[in-house]
Coordinates of C-alpha atoms in Angstrom, one line a residue:
M25 CA -52.7 3.7 21.3
A26 CA -50.0 2.2 19.3
G27 CA -46.9 1.1 21.2
P28 CA -43.3 1.9 20.4
P29 CA -41.9 0.2 17.2
R30 CA -40.7 -3.3 17.9
L31 CA -37.0 -4.2 17.8
T32 CA -36.4 -6.7 15.1
D33 CA -33.5 -9.2 15.4
P34 CA -30.4 -7.5 13.9
V35 CA -28.7 -9.6 11.3
A36 CA -25.2 -9.5 9.9
V37 CA -24.9 -7.2 6.9
P38 CA -23.7 -9.3 3.9
G39 CA -20.7 -8.0 2.1
G40 CA -19.5 -5.4 4.5
R41 CA -20.3 -2.4 6.6
A42 CA -23.7 -1.8 8.2
T43 CA -25.3 1.5 7.1
I44 CA -27.7 3.9 8.9
I45 CA -30.5 2.3 6.9
D46 CA -29.7 -1.2 8.4
V47 CA -29.7 0.2 11.9
A48 CA -33.0 2.0 11.4
A49 CA -34.7 -1.0 9.9
A50 CA -33.5 -3.3 12.7
A51 CA -34.4 -0.9 15.5
G52 CA -37.8 0.0 13.9
V53 CA -37.1 3.7 13.8
S54 CA -36.4 6.4 11.2
R55 CA -32.9 7.4 10.0
Q56 CA -33.4 10.7 11.7
T57 CA -33.9 8.9 15.0
V58 CA -30.7 6.9 14.5
T59 CA -28.8 10.1 13.8
R60 CA -30.2 11.7 17.0
A61 CA -29.3 8.6 19.1
M62 CA -25.8 8.3 17.7
N63 CA -25.0 12.0 18.2
G64 CA -26.6 12.4 21.6
M65 CA -29.2 14.8 20.3
P66 CA -32.5 15.7 22.1
G67 CA -35.9 14.7 20.8
I68 CA -36.0 11.0 21.5
S69 CA -36.7 9.0 24.6
A70 CA -34.0 7.3 26.7
A71 CA -35.5 3.9 25.9
T72 CA -35.4 4.6 22.1
K73 CA -31.8 5.8 22.3
E74 CA -30.8 2.7 24.3
R75 CA -32.5 0.5 21.7
V76 CA -30.8 2.2 18.8
L77 CA -27.4 2.1 20.4
A78 CA -27.8 -1.6 21.2
V79 CA -28.6 -2.4 17.6
A80 CA -25.7 -0.3 16.3
E81 CA -23.4 -2.3 18.5
Q82 CA -24.7 -5.6 17.4
L83 CA -24.3 -4.6 13.7
A84 CA -20.9 -3.1 14.4
Y85 CA -22.3 0.1 12.9
R86 CA -19.9 3.1 12.9
P87 CA -21.4 6.3 11.7
S88 CA -19.1 7.9 9.2
R89 CA -17.4 11.1 10.1
F90 CA -18.9 12.6 7.0
G91 CA -22.4 11.7 8.2
R92 CA -21.6 13.3 11.6
G93 CA -20.2 16.3 9.7
L94 CA -23.7 17.1 8.4
V95 CA -24.6 17.7 12.1
T96 CA -21.2 18.9 13.5
G97 CA -19.5 20.5 10.5
G98 CA -16.7 18.0 10.3
D99 CA -14.9 16.7 7.2
H100 CA -14.2 13.3 5.8
Q101 CA -11.1 11.9 7.5
L102 CA -8.8 9.5 5.7
G103 CA -6.1 7.5 7.5
L104 CA -2.9 6.7 5.5
V105 CA -0.4 4.1 6.8
V106 CA 3.1 4.1 5.5
N107 CA 6.1 2.1 6.7
D108 CA 9.0 4.5 6.5
L109 CA 9.0 8.1 5.6
R110 CA 12.8 8.0 5.2
N111 CA 12.3 6.0 2.0
P112 CA 11.4 8.5 -0.8
Y113 CA 8.7 6.1 -2.0
S114 CA 6.6 6.8 1.1
P115 CA 6.4 10.7 0.8
Q116 CA 5.9 10.3 -2.9
L117 CA 2.9 8.0 -2.2
A118 CA 1.6 10.3 0.5
S119 CA 1.7 13.4 -1.7
A120 CA -0.4 11.5 -4.3
V121 CA -2.9 10.5 -1.7
Y122 CA -3.0 14.0 -0.1
R123 CA -3.5 15.7 -3.5
L124 CA -6.3 13.5 -4.7
A125 CA -8.0 13.4 -1.3
A126 CA -8.0 17.2 -1.2
E127 CA -9.9 17.2 -4.5
Q128 CA -12.6 15.1 -2.7
G129 CA -12.7 17.4 0.2
W130 CA -11.0 15.0 2.6
N131 CA -8.6 15.5 5.4
V132 CA -5.7 13.1 5.6
M133 CA -4.0 11.7 8.8
L134 CA -0.7 10.0 8.3
A135 CA 0.8 7.2 10.4
D136 CA 4.4 5.9 10.0
T137 CA 4.5 2.5 11.6
T138 CA 8.3 2.1 11.3
L139 CA 9.2 5.3 13.0
A140 CA 6.4 5.1 15.6
G141 CA 7.4 4.0 19.1
D142 CA 4.2 2.0 19.4
A143 CA 2.8 1.1 16.0
D144 CA -0.2 -0.7 17.4
R145 CA -1.2 2.4 19.4
I146 CA -0.8 4.6 16.3
V147 CA -2.9 2.4 14.1
Q148 CA -5.7 2.1 16.8
A149 CA -5.7 5.9 17.2
L150 CA -5.9 6.3 13.4
G151 CA -9.0 4.1 13.3
A152 CA -10.6 6.0 16.1
Q153 CA -10.2 9.3 14.2
T154 CA -10.9 8.4 10.6
D155 CA -13.6 7.1 8.3
V156 CA -11.4 4.7 6.3
V157 CA -7.8 3.7 6.3
I158 CA -5.5 3.1 3.3
G159 CA -2.0 1.7 3.5
Y160 CA 0.6 -0.9 4.0
L161 CA 0.0 -3.5 6.7
G162 CA 2.6 -6.2 5.9
N163 CA 2.9 -9.1 8.2
R164 CA 0.9 -7.3 10.9
R165 CA -2.2 -7.2 8.8
E166 CA -4.4 -9.4 11.0
R167 CA -3.5 -7.6 14.2
W168 CA -4.1 -4.2 12.7
N169 CA -7.3 -5.1 11.1
A170 CA -8.5 -6.2 14.5
L171 CA -7.4 -2.9 16.0
L172 CA -9.2 -1.0 13.3
G173 CA -12.4 -2.8 14.1
P174 CA -15.3 -1.7 11.9
V175 CA -13.3 1.0 10.1
P176 CA -13.1 0.1 6.4
M177 CA -9.5 -0.7 5.1
V178 CA -7.9 -0.6 1.7
E179 CA -4.6 -2.5 1.8
L180 CA -1.9 -1.5 -0.6
D181 CA 0.2 -4.2 -2.3
P182 CA -0.8 -7.2 -0.1
S183 CA 1.5 -10.2 -0.1
D184 CA -1.4 -12.6 -0.5
D185 CA -5.2 -12.6 -0.8
P186 CA -6.4 -9.9 1.7
P187 CA -9.4 -10.0 4.0
T188 CA -10.2 -6.4 3.0
A189 CA -10.4 -4.2 -0.1
A190 CA -7.0 -3.9 -1.8
V191 CA -4.9 -2.3 -4.5
W192 CA -2.3 -4.7 -5.9
I193 CA 0.8 -3.2 -7.3
D194 CA 2.0 -5.8 -9.9
P195 CA 5.5 -5.7 -11.5
A196 CA 5.2 -9.1 -13.3
E197 CA 4.6 -7.8 -16.8
S198 CA 7.3 -5.1 -16.6
I199 CA 9.8 -7.7 -15.2
E200 CA 9.1 -9.8 -18.3
A201 CA 9.8 -6.8 -20.5
L202 CA 13.0 -6.1 -18.6
A203 CA 14.2 -9.7 -19.0
D204 CA 13.6 -9.5 -22.7
H205 CA 15.5 -6.2 -22.9
L206 CA 18.5 -7.7 -21.1
V207 CA 18.6 -10.5 -23.6
E208 CA 18.4 -8.1 -26.5
T209 CA 21.2 -6.0 -25.2
G210 CA 23.6 -8.9 -24.6
V211 CA 23.5 -9.2 -20.9
R212 CA 25.0 -12.6 -19.8
H213 CA 25.6 -12.4 -16.0
P214 CA 22.8 -10.6 -14.1
V215 CA 22.6 -10.2 -10.3
V216 CA 19.4 -9.7 -8.5
L217 CA 20.0 -7.5 -5.4
D218 CA 17.0 -8.2 -3.2
N219 CA 15.7 -6.7 0.0
S220 CA 15.2 -9.9 1.9
Q221 CA 16.7 -12.5 4.3
P222 CA 18.8 -15.4 3.1
G223 CA 16.6 -18.2 1.8
R224 CA 13.5 -16.0 1.7
P225 CA 13.5 -13.9 -1.5
S226 CA 10.8 -11.2 -1.7
A227 CA 7.9 -11.7 -4.1
R228 CA 9.5 -9.1 -6.4
G229 CA 12.9 -10.9 -6.2
A230 CA 11.4 -14.2 -6.9
L231 CA 9.7 -12.9 -10.1
M232 CA 13.0 -11.5 -11.3
L233 CA 14.8 -14.8 -10.7
D234 CA 12.0 -16.8 -12.5
A235 CA 11.9 -14.4 -15.5
L236 CA 15.7 -14.6 -15.9
Q237 CA 15.9 -18.4 -15.4
R238 CA 13.3 -19.0 -18.1
R239 CA 15.5 -17.1 -20.5
G240 CA 18.5 -19.4 -19.8
Y241 CA 20.2 -17.2 -17.2
L242 CA 21.8 -18.4 -14.0
P243 CA 21.4 -15.2 -12.0
E244 CA 23.0 -14.7 -8.6
L245 CA 20.7 -13.7 -5.8
V246 CA 22.1 -11.2 -3.2
H247 CA 20.1 -10.6 -0.1
G248 CA 20.3 -7.0 1.2
P249 CA 18.9 -6.6 4.7
H250 CA 17.7 -3.1 4.1
G251 CA 16.0 -1.4 1.2
T252 CA 18.3 1.7 1.5
A253 CA 20.9 3.4 -0.7
E254 CA 23.5 2.6 1.9
C255 CA 22.7 -1.1 1.8
G256 CA 22.7 -1.1 -2.0
A257 CA 26.1 0.5 -2.1
E258 CA 27.6 -1.9 0.6
E259 CA 26.3 -5.0 -1.2
T260 CA 27.6 -3.8 -4.5
V261 CA 31.1 -3.3 -3.0
R262 CA 31.0 -6.9 -1.8
I263 CA 29.7 -8.1 -5.2
L264 CA 32.5 -6.3 -7.1
A265 CA 35.1 -7.6 -4.6
R266 CA 34.4 -11.1 -5.6
R267 CA 35.6 -10.4 -9.1
R268 CA 32.9 -12.6 -10.5
R269 CA 31.6 -11.9 -14.0
L270 CA 28.8 -9.3 -13.7
D271 CA 27.1 -7.2 -16.3
A272 CA 23.8 -6.2 -14.8
V273 CA 22.3 -5.5 -11.3
L274 CA 18.5 -5.6 -10.8
A275 CA 17.9 -3.9 -7.5
F276 CA 14.8 -4.3 -5.3
N277 CA 13.9 -0.6 -5.5
D278 CA 15.2 2.7 -6.9
V279 CA 16.8 3.7 -3.6
M280 CA 19.0 0.5 -3.5
A281 CA 19.8 1.1 -7.2
L282 CA 21.0 4.6 -6.5
G283 CA 23.4 3.0 -4.0
V284 CA 24.5 0.6 -6.7
L285 CA 25.3 3.5 -9.0
Q286 CA 27.3 5.2 -6.3
A287 CA 29.4 2.1 -5.6
C288 CA 30.1 1.5 -9.3
R289 CA 31.2 5.1 -9.8
R290 CA 33.6 5.0 -6.8
A291 CA 35.0 1.7 -8.1
G292 CA 35.5 3.0 -11.6
V293 CA 32.9 0.7 -13.1
D294 CA 31.2 2.1 -16.1
V295 CA 27.4 2.2 -16.1
P296 CA 26.0 1.0 -18.5
G297 CA 29.2 0.1 -20.4
D298 CA 30.4 -2.5 -17.9
V299 CA 27.3 -3.0 -15.8
K300 CA 23.7 -2.1 -16.4
V301 CA 21.7 -1.0 -13.4
V302 CA 17.9 -1.2 -12.9
G303 CA 15.6 -0.2 -10.1
V304 CA 11.9 -0.4 -9.3
D305 CA 9.3 2.2 -8.4
G306 CA 10.0 5.1 -10.9
L307 CA 10.9 7.7 -8.3
P308 CA 11.7 11.2 -9.6
L309 CA 15.1 10.9 -8.0
G310 CA 16.1 8.4 -10.7
A311 CA 15.8 11.1 -13.4
L312 CA 18.3 13.2 -11.4
A313 CA 21.0 10.6 -11.1
S314 CA 23.9 10.3 -13.5
P315 CA 23.5 8.2 -15.5
T316 CA 19.7 8.4 -15.2
L317 CA 18.2 5.3 -13.7
T318 CA 16.3 2.7 -15.7
T319 CA 13.4 1.5 -13.6
L320 CA 10.2 -0.4 -13.4
A321 CA 7.9 2.6 -12.7
V322 CA 4.5 2.6 -11.0
D323 CA 2.0 5.4 -11.3
L324 CA 1.4 6.4 -7.7
D325 CA -1.3 8.7 -8.7
A326 CA -3.1 5.7 -10.1
V327 CA -2.6 3.8 -6.9
A328 CA -4.0 6.6 -4.9
R329 CA -6.9 7.1 -7.3
E330 CA -7.9 3.4 -7.1
A331 CA -7.6 3.3 -3.3
L332 CA -9.7 6.4 -2.9
D333 CA -12.3 5.1 -5.3
L334 CA -12.6 1.9 -3.3
A335 CA -12.8 3.9 0.0
L336 CA -15.7 6.1 -1.3
G337 CA -17.6 3.0 -2.4
M338 CA -17.3 1.4 1.0
L339 CA -18.3 4.6 2.8
D340 CA -21.4 5.3 0.7
G341 CA -22.5 1.6 1.0
S342 CA -22.2 0.9 -2.8
S343 CA -19.3 -1.5 -2.3
P344 CA -18.6 -4.4 0.1
R345 CA -15.6 -4.4 2.4
S346 CA -13.9 -7.5 1.0
G347 CA -13.9 -9.8 -2.0
P348 CA -12.9 -9.7 -5.7
T349 CA -15.1 -6.7 -6.5
V350 CA -13.1 -4.4 -4.2
Q351 CA -9.6 -5.4 -5.5
R352 CA -7.9 -3.4 -8.1
T353 CA -4.5 -3.7 -9.8
V354 CA -1.9 -1.1 -10.9
R355 CA 0.9 -2.4 -13.0
H356 CA 4.5 -1.2 -13.4
R357 CA 6.0 -0.3 -16.8
L358 CA 9.6 -0.6 -18.0
L359 CA 11.1 2.9 -18.2
L360 CA 14.4 2.8 -20.1
R361 CA 17.0 5.4 -19.2
E362 CA 20.7 5.7 -19.4
S363 CA 21.7 3.2 -16.8
A364 CA 20.5 0.2 -18.9

C-alpha cells in the first residue's frame, strides 16, 4: 500500500507571495487538500493538516480572503492607509479608491494613521483583515511593512526606492512647465512656500527650487511646518510683512495655496496682478476659489487605478511583490487658472 505523499523541502518563492499551488507542491497534496487544511474543513487527517499548515508557515503563505470567500462567501478586502482625513487630498484619494474598488467587487477598509491614537495597532489590524494594503507609509515604511507581514503592499508616492510595489506621483515635468510659464509671464521674484523643516526641503520643494534656479531665479524658500490653509495664510502674512520684492508664491499643496490667497486678499494684495499663486494636487476646491487656483494637478483616479491593478496582479500570482515591474508612475500636469 502506498504511503502518504512525502513532504518536499519548502523553498522561498522568488519574486513574491507564495500561492496555494506552491504550498500544495511542497506538501505533496492537492490544492483542495490545502484549502481544507487552511479552512479547518473535514475530510483530511490530522497529520496531513499539520503538514500543510507547517509548509504554509514556512512559505509565509496567507490565503487570500477572496480564496476563502469561495468557501465562506466573503469578499475581497482592500486596506487603504491615508495620513490625514482633515486634508481634502485624503478624502479625494479615498473616494477614487472606493469607487474603482467597488467596480471590482472589493470592500475597502480605511485607516488614518495621523488621527489614530495608536497607528501601529491600526496598521497591524488592517493587515489582519485585508488581502492587500494600499497607501502612504512615509518614514514608518519599514516598521509598517513588518507589521503587515505577508500581506501585499502598494506604497503611494514613496520618498525613495520602495521594498514593495509602488505608484510614484511625479511632479517633475509639470514643475518644469510651471517654471517656463513664470518666465514667460514676467515673474522676477518667486517664493517657494514648502511644507518642511528648516534645512530640509521636501522633495517637491527641492524640485521647485532647482527648476527656478536653472532659469536664473534666486527664489526664497519659506518652511511652513504644516500643510494646512492656516499655515499657508500665517506664512504669507510674515512674507508680506518683510516688504521684500515678491511676485509669485509656489505653495507645497493646494490647501496651503488657498491660505495664501486668503492672506493676500486680506492684505489688499491683488492676485494675480501683484502676486501669482500656484498650488499642487488639483483639488476641486481650487476651482471654487476666487480667483480660481492655478495648480499642478494629479489624476487621483489614475493613481487609484494603477494601485488596484498592481494589487490584483499580486493577488492572482501574476506579479511579484517588489521590483521595477510592479512600479508605476502618474505625473502631474500644469493646470492654468486665474491665480497665475
